[in-house]
PDB file of C-alpha atoms and ligand atoms in Angstrom:
ATOM      1  CA  MET G   1     188.535-150.140-297.009  1.00 87.00           C
ATOM      2  CA  ALA G   2     185.703-148.595-298.852  1.00 96.00           C
ATOM      3  CA  LYS G   3     185.223-149.058-302.285  1.00 97.00           C
ATOM      4  CA  ILE G   4     184.260-145.347-303.778  1.00 98.00           C
ATOM      5  CA  PHE G   5     181.522-145.286-306.531  1.00 98.00           C
ATOM      6  CA  CYS G   6     180.122-142.192-308.371  1.00 98.00           C
ATOM      7  CA  VAL G   7     176.146-142.439-309.651  1.00 98.00           C
ATOM      8  CA  ALA G   8     176.796-140.442-313.050  1.00 97.00           C
ATOM      9  CA  ASN G   9     174.567-139.039-316.264  1.00 95.00           C
ATOM     10  CA  GLN G  10     175.058-135.831-317.063  1.00 92.00           C
ATOM     11  CA  LYS G  11     171.821-136.283-318.753  1.00 92.00           C
ATOM     12  CA  GLY G  12     168.990-134.905-315.709  1.00 93.00           C
ATOM     13  CA  GLY G  13     166.401-135.997-314.483  1.00 95.00           C
ATOM     14  CA  VAL G  14     167.486-139.723-315.783  1.00 96.00           C
ATOM     15  CA  GLY G  15     167.541-140.884-311.778  1.00 97.00           C
ATOM     16  CA  LYS G  16     171.303-140.359-310.126  1.00 98.00           C
ATOM     17  CA  THR G  17     169.837-139.552-307.265  1.00 98.00           C
ATOM     18  CA  THR G  18     166.936-142.400-306.960  1.00 98.00           C
ATOM     19  CA  THR G  19     169.716-144.757-307.587  1.00 98.00           C
ATOM     20  CA  THR G  20     172.316-142.919-304.759  1.00 98.00           C
ATOM     21  CA  VAL G  21     169.842-143.112-302.547  1.00 98.00           C
ATOM     22  CA  ASN G  22     168.473-145.964-302.212  1.00 98.00           C
ATOM     23  CA  LEU G  23     171.129-147.674-303.259  1.00 98.00           C
ATOM     24  CA  ALA G  24     171.939-146.432-300.485  1.00 98.00           C
ATOM     25  CA  ALA G  25     169.588-147.777-297.300  1.00 98.00           C
ATOM     26  CA  GLY G  26     169.392-150.721-299.611  1.00 98.00           C
ATOM     27  CA  LEU G  27     173.042-151.573-299.001  1.00 98.00           C
ATOM     28  CA  ALA G  28     172.298-150.383-294.900  1.00 98.00           C
ATOM     29  CA  LYS G  29     169.585-152.591-295.502  1.00 97.00           C
ATOM     30  CA  ILE G  30     172.418-155.651-295.506  1.00 97.00           C
ATOM     31  CA  GLY G  31     174.712-155.045-293.075  1.00 97.00           C
ATOM     32  CA  GLN G  32     177.087-152.446-295.041  1.00 98.00           C
ATOM     33  CA  ARG G  33     178.116-149.600-293.775  1.00 98.00           C
ATOM     34  CA  VAL G  34     177.582-146.225-296.260  1.00 98.00           C
ATOM     35  CA  LEU G  35     178.504-142.740-296.718  1.00 98.00           C
ATOM     36  CA  MET G  36     176.678-140.732-299.545  1.00 98.00           C
ATOM     37  CA  ILE G  37     178.042-137.880-300.494  1.00 98.00           C
ATOM     38  CA  ASP G  38     176.229-135.081-302.214  1.00 98.00           C
ATOM     39  CA  LEU G  39     177.794-133.923-304.525  1.00 97.00           C
ATOM     40  CA  ASP G  40     174.387-131.704-306.602  1.00 97.00           C
ATOM     41  CA  PRO G  41     174.068-128.226-305.532  1.00 97.00           C
ATOM     42  CA  GLN G  42     170.109-128.968-305.773  1.00 97.00           C
ATOM     43  CA  GLY G  43     170.732-130.869-302.818  1.00 98.00           C
ATOM     44  CA  ASN G  44     167.679-133.601-303.452  1.00 98.00           C
ATOM     45  CA  ALA G  45     170.193-136.418-301.933  1.00 98.00           C
ATOM     46  CA  THR G  46     170.651-134.484-298.993  1.00 98.00           C
ATOM     47  CA  MET G  47     167.085-134.454-298.297  1.00 98.00           C
ATOM     48  CA  GLY G  48     165.512-137.420-300.142  1.00 98.00           C
ATOM     49  CA  SER G  49     168.333-139.138-297.368  1.00 98.00           C
ATOM     50  CA  GLY G  50     165.863-137.136-294.477  1.00 96.00           C
ATOM     51  CA  VAL G  51     168.398-134.088-293.405  1.00 97.00           C
ATOM     52  CA  ASP G  52     167.535-130.954-294.395  1.00 97.00           C
ATOM     53  CA  LYS G  53     169.628-129.043-296.302  1.00 97.00           C
ATOM     54  CA  ARG G  54     168.496-125.577-294.966  1.00 97.00           C
ATOM     55  CA  GLN G  55     169.354-126.659-291.506  1.00 96.00           C
ATOM     56  CA  LEU G  56     173.447-127.866-292.267  1.00 97.00           C
ATOM     57  CA  GLU G  57     175.751-126.245-290.614  1.00 97.00           C
ATOM     58  CA  LEU G  58     178.853-127.889-292.847  1.00 98.00           C
ATOM     59  CA  THR G  59     178.275-129.552-296.121  1.00 98.00           C
ATOM     60  CA  ILE G  60     180.315-130.705-298.863  1.00 97.00           C
ATOM     61  CA  TYR G  61     181.682-127.477-299.818  1.00 96.00           C
ATOM     62  CA  ASP G  62     183.058-126.589-296.346  1.00 96.00           C
ATOM     63  CA  VAL G  63     184.820-130.188-297.033  1.00 96.00           C
ATOM     64  CA  LEU G  64     186.018-129.079-300.324  1.00 94.00           C
ATOM     65  CA  LEU G  65     187.469-125.583-299.673  1.00 92.00           C
ATOM     66  CA  GLU G  66     188.688-127.445-296.605  1.00 92.00           C
ATOM     67  CA  ASN G  67     187.097-125.501-294.039  1.00 94.00           C
ATOM     68  CA  ALA G  68     185.587-128.643-292.389  1.00 97.00           C
ATOM     69  CA  THR G  69     186.500-132.870-292.423  1.00 97.00           C
ATOM     70  CA  ILE G  70     183.991-135.252-293.282  1.00 98.00           C
ATOM     71  CA  THR G  71     184.177-136.310-289.848  1.00 98.00           C
ATOM     72  CA  GLU G  72     182.971-132.889-288.737  1.00 98.00           C
ATOM     73  CA  ALA G  73     181.024-131.678-291.684  1.00 98.00           C
ATOM     74  CA  ARG G  74     178.548-135.692-291.835  1.00 98.00           C
ATOM     75  CA  VAL G  75     175.279-135.917-290.552  1.00 98.00           C
ATOM     76  CA  LYS G  76     172.482-138.525-289.839  1.00 96.00           C
ATOM     77  CA  SER G  77     168.818-138.957-290.276  1.00 94.00           C
ATOM     78  CA  ASP G  78     167.030-139.664-287.055  1.00 92.00           C
ATOM     79  CA  LYS G  79     163.834-140.745-289.188  1.00 92.00           C
ATOM     80  CA  LEU G  80     166.888-143.709-290.700  1.00 95.00           C
ATOM     81  CA  ILE G  81     167.896-143.774-287.208  1.00 95.00           C
ATOM     82  CA  THR G  82     164.391-145.152-286.476  1.00 93.00           C
ATOM     83  CA  ALA G  83     163.884-147.051-289.623  1.00 92.00           C
ATOM     84  CA  GLY G  84     167.503-149.345-288.406  1.00 91.00           C
ATOM     85  CA  CYS G  85     168.558-148.636-292.075  1.00 92.00           C
ATOM     86  CA  SER G  86     170.956-145.748-291.545  1.00 96.00           C
ATOM     87  CA  TYR G  87     174.062-144.614-293.222  1.00 98.00           C
ATOM     88  CA  ASP G  88     176.203-141.023-292.791  1.00 98.00           C
ATOM     89  CA  VAL G  89     174.995-138.243-295.253  1.00 98.00           C
ATOM     90  CA  LEU G  90     177.735-135.263-295.729  1.00 98.00           C
ATOM     91  CA  GLY G  91     175.152-132.811-297.499  1.00 98.00           C
ATOM     92  CA  ALA G  92     174.561-130.314-299.476  1.00 98.00           C
ATOM     93  CA  ASN G  93     173.031-126.624-300.421  1.00 97.00           C
ATOM     94  CA  ARG G  94     172.806-124.141-303.000  1.00 96.00           C
ATOM     95  CA  GLU G  95     175.758-122.977-301.129  1.00 95.00           C
ATOM     96  CA  LEU G  96     177.940-125.578-302.838  1.00 95.00           C
ATOM     97  CA  ALA G  97     177.461-123.905-306.774  1.00 93.00           C
ATOM     98  CA  GLY G  98     179.601-121.361-305.172  1.00 91.00           C
ATOM     99  CA  ALA G  99     182.534-123.856-305.274  1.00 88.00           C
ATOM    100  CA  GLU G 100     183.234-124.199-308.669  1.00 82.00           C
ATOM    101  CA  VAL G 101     184.205-120.737-309.100  1.00 84.00           C
ATOM    102  CA  GLU G 102     185.772-120.970-305.516  1.00 86.00           C
ATOM    103  CA  LEU G 103     188.290-123.470-306.679  1.00 82.00           C
ATOM    104  CA  VAL G 104     189.187-122.145-309.928  1.00 79.00           C
ATOM    105  CA  ASP G 105     192.310-121.254-308.897  1.00 79.00           C
ATOM    106  CA  VAL G 106     193.027-124.089-306.104  1.00 78.00           C
ATOM    107  CA  GLU G 107     196.476-126.508-306.611  1.00 76.00           C
ATOM    108  CA  ARG G 108     194.981-130.233-307.080  1.00 77.00           C
ATOM    109  CA  ARG G 109     191.293-128.863-306.710  1.00 78.00           C
ATOM    110  CA  GLU G 110     190.289-132.095-308.734  1.00 79.00           C
ATOM    111  CA  ARG G 111     191.799-134.313-305.856  1.00 85.00           C
ATOM    112  CA  ARG G 112     189.893-132.519-302.592  1.00 89.00           C
ATOM    113  CA  ILE G 113     187.059-135.322-302.290  1.00 92.00           C
ATOM    114  CA  LYS G 114     189.692-137.614-302.353  1.00 93.00           C
ATOM    115  CA  THR G 115     192.293-136.293-299.517  1.00 93.00           C
ATOM    116  CA  ALA G 116     189.046-136.000-297.996  1.00 95.00           C
ATOM    117  CA  ILE G 117     187.784-139.341-298.113  1.00 97.00           C
ATOM    118  CA  ALA G 118     190.871-140.996-297.246  1.00 96.00           C
ATOM    119  CA  ALA G 119     190.222-139.683-293.589  1.00 97.00           C
ATOM    120  CA  VAL G 120     187.416-142.026-293.020  1.00 98.00           C
ATOM    121  CA  GLU G 121     187.826-144.499-295.581  1.00 95.00           C
ATOM    122  CA  SER G 122     188.396-147.179-292.825  1.00 97.00           C
ATOM    123  CA  GLU G 123     185.101-146.578-291.731  1.00 98.00           C
ATOM    124  CA  TYR G 124     183.111-147.611-294.026  1.00 98.00           C
ATOM    125  CA  ASP G 125     182.665-150.763-296.679  1.00 98.00           C
ATOM    126  CA  PHE G 126     181.045-148.523-299.950  1.00 98.00           C
ATOM    127  CA  VAL G 127     180.771-144.350-300.295  1.00 98.00           C
ATOM    128  CA  LEU G 128     178.507-143.300-303.138  1.00 98.00           C
ATOM    129  CA  ILE G 129     178.729-139.487-304.456  1.00 98.00           C
ATOM    130  CA  ASP G 130     175.594-138.232-306.339  1.00 98.00           C
ATOM    131  CA  CYS G 131     176.872-136.292-309.032  1.00 97.00           C
ATOM    132  CA  PRO G 132     175.137-133.044-310.982  1.00 96.00           C
ATOM    133  CA  PRO G 133     173.747-133.865-314.025  1.00 95.00           C
ATOM    134  CA  SER G 134     176.647-131.972-315.961  1.00 91.00           C
ATOM    135  CA  LEU G 135     180.365-132.911-317.077  1.00 87.00           C
ATOM    136  CA  SER G 136     181.419-130.012-314.311  1.00 88.00           C
ATOM    137  CA  MET G 137     184.080-129.116-312.133  1.00 88.00           C
ATOM    138  CA  LEU G 138     182.250-130.963-309.100  1.00 92.00           C
ATOM    139  CA  THR G 139     181.617-134.314-311.092  1.00 93.00           C
ATOM    140  CA  LEU G 140     185.324-134.056-312.185  1.00 91.00           C
ATOM    141  CA  ASN G 141     186.100-134.050-308.403  1.00 92.00           C
ATOM    142  CA  GLY G 142     183.908-137.185-307.529  1.00 95.00           C
ATOM    143  CA  LEU G 143     184.957-139.102-310.352  1.00 95.00           C
ATOM    144  CA  CYS G 144     189.218-138.346-309.697  1.00 94.00           C
ATOM    145  CA  CYS G 145     188.550-139.525-305.971  1.00 93.00           C
ATOM    146  CA  ALA G 146     185.884-143.168-307.526  1.00 97.00           C
ATOM    147  CA  ASN G 147     186.825-146.686-308.077  1.00 96.00           C
ATOM    148  CA  GLY G 148     184.062-146.935-310.579  1.00 97.00           C
ATOM    149  CA  VAL G 149     180.717-144.790-311.927  1.00 98.00           C
ATOM    150  CA  ILE G 150     177.767-146.916-311.655  1.00 98.00           C
ATOM    151  CA  VAL G 151     175.653-145.092-315.188  1.00 97.00           C
ATOM    152  CA  PRO G 152     171.843-145.440-314.480  1.00 97.00           C
ATOM    153  CA  MET G 153     170.017-144.627-317.413  1.00 95.00           C
ATOM    154  CA  GLN G 154     166.491-145.099-319.207  1.00 95.00           C
ATOM    155  CA  CYS G 155     165.782-147.109-322.582  1.00 94.00           C
ATOM    156  CA  GLU G 156     165.432-144.119-324.276  1.00 90.00           C
ATOM    157  CA  TYR G 157     166.036-143.653-328.015  1.00 81.00           C
ATOM    158  CA  PHE G 158     168.996-141.490-327.256  1.00 80.00           C
ATOM    159  CA  ALA G 159     169.967-143.148-324.502  1.00 78.00           C
ATOM    160  CA  LEU G 160     173.206-145.008-326.095  1.00 79.00           C
ATOM    161  CA  GLU G 161     174.355-141.202-327.749  1.00 80.00           C
ATOM    162  CA  GLY G 162     174.228-139.560-324.833  1.00 79.00           C
ATOM    163  CA  LEU G 163     176.402-142.156-323.409  1.00 87.00           C
ATOM    164  CA  THR G 164     179.431-140.846-325.731  1.00 87.00           C
ATOM    165  CA  ASP G 165     180.457-138.034-323.560  1.00 87.00           C
ATOM    166  CA  LEU G 166     180.308-139.741-320.524  1.00 90.00           C
ATOM    167  CA  VAL G 167     182.219-142.474-321.674  1.00 92.00           C
ATOM    168  CA  ASN G 168     184.803-140.587-323.174  1.00 92.00           C
ATOM    169  CA  THR G 169     185.169-138.287-319.955  1.00 92.00           C
ATOM    170  CA  ILE G 170     185.803-141.342-317.926  1.00 94.00           C
ATOM    171  CA  LYS G 171     188.632-142.450-320.466  1.00 95.00           C
ATOM    172  CA  GLN G 172     189.877-139.409-320.294  1.00 94.00           C
ATOM    173  CA  VAL G 173     189.716-139.169-316.491  1.00 94.00           C
ATOM    174  CA  HIS G 174     190.973-142.386-316.441  1.00 94.00           C
ATOM    175  CA  ALA G 175     194.166-141.296-318.704  1.00 95.00           C
ATOM    176  CA  ASN G 176     195.380-138.005-317.025  1.00 93.00           C
ATOM    177  CA  LEU G 177     193.887-138.215-313.773  1.00 92.00           C
ATOM    178  CA  ASN G 178     192.852-141.377-311.599  1.00 95.00           C
ATOM    179  CA  PRO G 179     193.605-144.776-313.210  1.00 95.00           C
ATOM    180  CA  ASP G 180     191.398-146.597-311.032  1.00 93.00           C
ATOM    181  CA  LEU G 181     188.333-145.175-312.874  1.00 96.00           C
ATOM    182  CA  GLN G 182     185.839-147.251-314.672  1.00 94.00           C
ATOM    183  CA  ILE G 183     182.513-147.932-315.308  1.00 95.00           C
ATOM    184  CA  ILE G 184     181.050-150.361-313.020  1.00 96.00           C
ATOM    185  CA  GLY G 185     177.604-150.984-314.944  1.00 96.00           C
ATOM    186  CA  LEU G 186     174.834-149.739-316.499  1.00 97.00           C
ATOM    187  CA  LEU G 187     171.702-149.687-314.589  1.00 98.00           C
ATOM    188  CA  ARG G 188     168.668-149.740-316.140  1.00 97.00           C
ATOM    189  CA  VAL G 189     166.152-147.794-314.428  1.00 98.00           C
ATOM    190  CA  MET G 190     162.493-146.914-314.713  1.00 98.00           C
ATOM    191  CA  PHE G 191     162.216-149.644-316.855  1.00 97.00           C
ATOM    192  CA  ASP G 192     158.536-151.209-318.134  1.00 96.00           C
ATOM    193  CA  PRO G 193     158.601-153.738-319.538  1.00 90.00           C
ATOM    194  CA  ARG G 194     155.296-153.266-321.451  1.00 93.00           C
ATOM    195  CA  ILE G 195     156.925-150.758-323.902  1.00 94.00           C
ATOM    196  CA  THR G 196     158.463-152.571-326.978  1.00 94.00           C
ATOM    197  CA  LEU G 197     161.245-149.575-327.386  1.00 93.00           C
ATOM    198  CA  GLN G 198     162.381-149.664-324.193  1.00 95.00           C
ATOM    199  CA  GLN G 199     162.930-153.782-324.462  1.00 95.00           C
ATOM    200  CA  GLN G 200     164.402-153.014-327.529  1.00 94.00           C
ATOM    201  CA  VAL G 201     166.867-150.297-326.057  1.00 93.00           C
ATOM    202  CA  SER G 202     167.894-152.671-323.084  1.00 94.00           C
ATOM    203  CA  GLU G 203     168.824-155.320-325.662  1.00 93.00           C
ATOM    204  CA  GLN G 204     170.834-153.258-327.648  1.00 91.00           C
ATOM    205  CA  LEU G 205     172.778-151.866-324.016  1.00 92.00           C
ATOM    206  CA  LYS G 206     173.109-155.528-322.862  1.00 93.00           C
ATOM    207  CA  ASN G 207     174.771-156.477-326.879  1.00 92.00           C
ATOM    208  CA  HIS G 208     176.592-153.201-326.776  1.00 89.00           C
ATOM    209  CA  PHE G 209     178.194-153.379-323.192  1.00 92.00           C
ATOM    210  CA  GLY G 210     178.101-156.299-322.206  1.00 94.00           C
ATOM    211  CA  ASN G 211     178.552-158.046-318.653  1.00 92.00           C
ATOM    212  CA  LYS G 212     179.099-154.178-318.218  1.00 94.00           C
ATOM    213  CA  VAL G 213     175.363-154.033-317.837  1.00 97.00           C
ATOM    214  CA  PHE G 214     173.870-154.844-314.116  1.00 98.00           C
ATOM    215  CA  ASN G 215     171.808-157.915-313.904  1.00 97.00           C
ATOM    216  CA  THR G 216     169.294-156.062-311.484  1.00 98.00           C
ATOM    217  CA  VAL G 217     166.249-153.623-313.411  1.00 98.00           C
ATOM    218  CA  ILE G 218     164.971-150.987-311.433  1.00 98.00           C
ATOM    219  CA  PRO G 219     161.343-150.792-312.830  1.00 98.00           C
ATOM    220  CA  ARG G 220     158.973-147.418-312.985  1.00 98.00           C
ATOM    221  CA  ASN G 221     157.317-147.728-309.925  1.00 98.00           C
ATOM    222  CA  VAL G 222     155.841-144.609-308.438  1.00 98.00           C
ATOM    223  CA  ARG G 223     156.808-145.360-304.800  1.00 98.00           C
ATOM    224  CA  LEU G 224     160.230-144.721-305.191  1.00 98.00           C
ATOM    225  CA  ALA G 225     158.720-141.132-306.620  1.00 98.00           C
ATOM    226  CA  GLU G 226     156.709-140.604-303.658  1.00 98.00           C
ATOM    227  CA  ALA G 227     159.453-141.231-301.304  1.00 98.00           C
ATOM    228  CA  PRO G 228     161.317-138.155-301.600  1.00 97.00           C
ATOM    229  CA  SER G 229     158.194-135.862-300.203  1.00 97.00           C
ATOM    230  CA  TYR G 230     159.000-138.017-297.091  1.00 96.00           C
ATOM    231  CA  GLY G 231     162.365-137.164-296.778  1.00 96.00           C
ATOM    232  CA  LEU G 232     162.699-140.809-297.403  1.00 97.00           C
ATOM    233  CA  PRO G 233     164.210-143.448-299.819  1.00 98.00           C
ATOM    234  CA  GLY G 234     161.533-145.647-301.382  1.00 98.00           C
ATOM    235  CA  VAL G 235     163.279-149.006-300.410  1.00 98.00           C
ATOM    236  CA  VAL G 236     162.585-147.176-296.623  1.00 98.00           C
ATOM    237  CA  PHE G 237     159.441-145.706-297.627  1.00 98.00           C
ATOM    238  CA  ASP G 238     157.674-148.621-298.714  1.00 98.00           C
ATOM    239  CA  PRO G 239     160.475-151.923-298.616  1.00 98.00           C
ATOM    240  CA  SER G 240     157.430-153.955-300.216  1.00 98.00           C
ATOM    241  CA  ALA G 241     157.456-151.596-303.485  1.00 98.00           C
ATOM    242  CA  ARG G 242     158.399-153.579-306.598  1.00 98.00           C
ATOM    243  CA  GLY G 243     161.188-150.552-306.774  1.00 98.00           C
ATOM    244  CA  SER G 244     162.222-151.102-303.382  1.00 98.00           C
ATOM    245  CA  ILE G 245     162.843-154.753-304.121  1.00 98.00           C
ATOM    246  CA  ALA G 246     164.534-154.679-306.721  1.00 98.00           C
ATOM    247  CA  PHE G 247     167.020-151.736-305.250  1.00 98.00           C
ATOM    248  CA  VAL G 248     167.603-153.899-302.563  1.00 98.00           C
ATOM    249  CA  GLU G 249     168.452-156.637-305.469  1.00 98.00           C
ATOM    250  CA  PHE G 250     170.772-154.150-306.443  1.00 98.00           C
ATOM    251  CA  ALA G 251     172.854-153.807-303.551  1.00 98.00           C
ATOM    252  CA  ASN G 252     172.993-157.722-303.254  1.00 98.00           C
ATOM    253  CA  GLU G 253     174.561-157.380-306.274  1.00 98.00           C
ATOM    254  CA  MET G 254     176.806-154.508-305.596  1.00 98.00           C
ATOM    255  CA  VAL G 255     178.355-156.037-302.353  1.00 98.00           C
ATOM    256  CA  GLU G 256     179.438-158.989-305.366  1.00 97.00           C
ATOM    257  CA  ARG G 257     180.960-157.252-307.754  1.00 95.00           C
ATOM    258  CA  ILE G 258     183.011-155.284-305.044  1.00 94.00           C
ATOM    259  CA  LYS G 259     184.386-158.699-303.811  1.00 93.00           C
ATOM    260  CA  THR G 260     185.901-159.115-308.198  1.00 89.00           C
ATOM    261  CA  MET G 261     187.555-155.681-307.515  1.00 86.00           C
TER     262      MET G 261
HETATM  263  P1  ATP K 301     168.802-134.029-311.591  1.00 87.35           P
HETATM  264  O1  ATP K 301     169.682-134.727-313.151  1.00 87.35           O
HETATM  265  O2  ATP K 301     168.412-133.209-311.691  1.00 87.35           O
HETATM  266  O3  ATP K 301     170.061-134.826-310.531  1.00 87.35           O
HETATM  267  P2  ATP K 301     168.298-137.074-311.571  1.00 87.35           P
HETATM  268  O4  ATP K 301     169.293-138.247-312.230  1.00 87.35           O
HETATM  269  O5  ATP K 301     169.133-137.397-309.940  1.00 87.35           O
HETATM  270  O6  ATP K 301     167.764-135.551-311.728  1.00 87.35           O
HETATM  271  P3  ATP K 301     166.152-138.206-309.968  1.00 87.35           P
HETATM  272  O7  ATP K 301     165.612-136.671-308.888  1.00 87.35           O
HETATM  273  O8  ATP K 301     166.045-139.576-309.094  1.00 87.35           O
HETATM  274  O9  ATP K 301     167.108-138.375-311.399  1.00 87.35           O
HETATM  275  O10 ATP K 301     164.811-138.794-311.003  1.00 87.35           O
HETATM  276  C1  ATP K 301     163.819-137.958-312.019  1.00 87.35           C
HETATM  277  C2  ATP K 301     162.785-138.080-311.194  1.00 87.35           C
HETATM  278  O11 ATP K 301     162.775-139.291-311.613  1.00 87.35           O
HETATM  279  C3  ATP K 301     162.186-137.754-310.088  1.00 87.35           C
HETATM  280  O12 ATP K 301     160.619-137.080-310.075  1.00 87.35           O
HETATM  281  C4  ATP K 301     162.335-139.193-309.281  1.00 87.35           C
HETATM  282  O13 ATP K 301     161.618-139.455-308.295  1.00 87.35           O
HETATM  283  C5  ATP K 301     161.592-140.239-310.645  1.00 87.35           C
HETATM  284  N1  ATP K 301     161.794-141.411-310.088  1.00 87.35           N
HETATM  285  C6  ATP K 301     163.217-141.304-310.572  1.00 87.35           C
HETATM  286  N2  ATP K 301     163.059-143.402-310.410  1.00 87.35           N
HETATM  287  C7  ATP K 301     161.893-143.799-311.083  1.00 87.35           C
HETATM  288  C8  ATP K 301     161.321-144.884-310.798  1.00 87.35           C
HETATM  289  N3  ATP K 301     162.237-145.772-310.999  1.00 87.35           N
HETATM  290  N4  ATP K 301     159.802-144.872-311.065  1.00 87.35           N
HETATM  291  C9  ATP K 301     159.599-143.831-311.453  1.00 87.35           C
HETATM  292  N5  ATP K 301     159.931-142.391-310.741  1.00 87.35           N
HETATM  293  C10 ATP K 301     160.829-142.325-310.974  1.00 87.35           C
HETATM  294 MG1   MG K 302     169.702-136.020-308.951  1.00 87.35          MG
END
């Protein structure tokens, strides 16, 4: 059965999408079967996986409204198939922004993705969900179906403060909606070891959260930032870049981690 992970942090631009697509590609590279779900109307994870969000006939929006199943709506990117590093994509585009409103009066709305995933769960080892930068209905939907949350964060001054809201939301979902849910780990991203403050915050994180901090650290690496404009995860765009190597290392760490879950 697949393990389901949300990549979440309500802060914008912290590296959620970069983490989702590169972890997906890294896992695919080491032979894991992966479904990547884009739960953000920005559709960045869709585009970053080589799938044109404007051309999609069915998206996560249709799955949420129960107009389509995941089997019908998922796609593969030709580029990723060619690269031998392929994973399935359940894409998103601007349409998804409307789901928030349309689902207001729907019963069990926070469970819809869970129900949809249940039908395909046996086909995957990992389901990765890229969440939007908010603690909205969409993020809640993601958290309700996940076994765990991966929290990418930059080692900056306000990093710990920003975590409080997320940790509280996760606690509430755990208590009321999804007893499976736990923080799997904090992933230090865009890390620059030359900056003393980042080293200090990194140490603080380890002191506060202990083994909830992943061993892998993702460096700041321009190749990871360039890759989306080619519609590719960094891991595929430039496998030898430091950031790509770190994401494959992270994929291996995740494979080890789920053995203990
Ligand atoms: P949003 O909250 O808007 O969804 P996000 O949390 O998904 O943003 P990303 O889109 O992954 O964040 O990253 C924000 C920006 O930082 C992007 O331009 C991305 O290319 C860049 N970036 C992410 N990780 C790295 C890295 N390790 N090194 C260099 N640039 C990075
Ligand atoms: Mg994003």
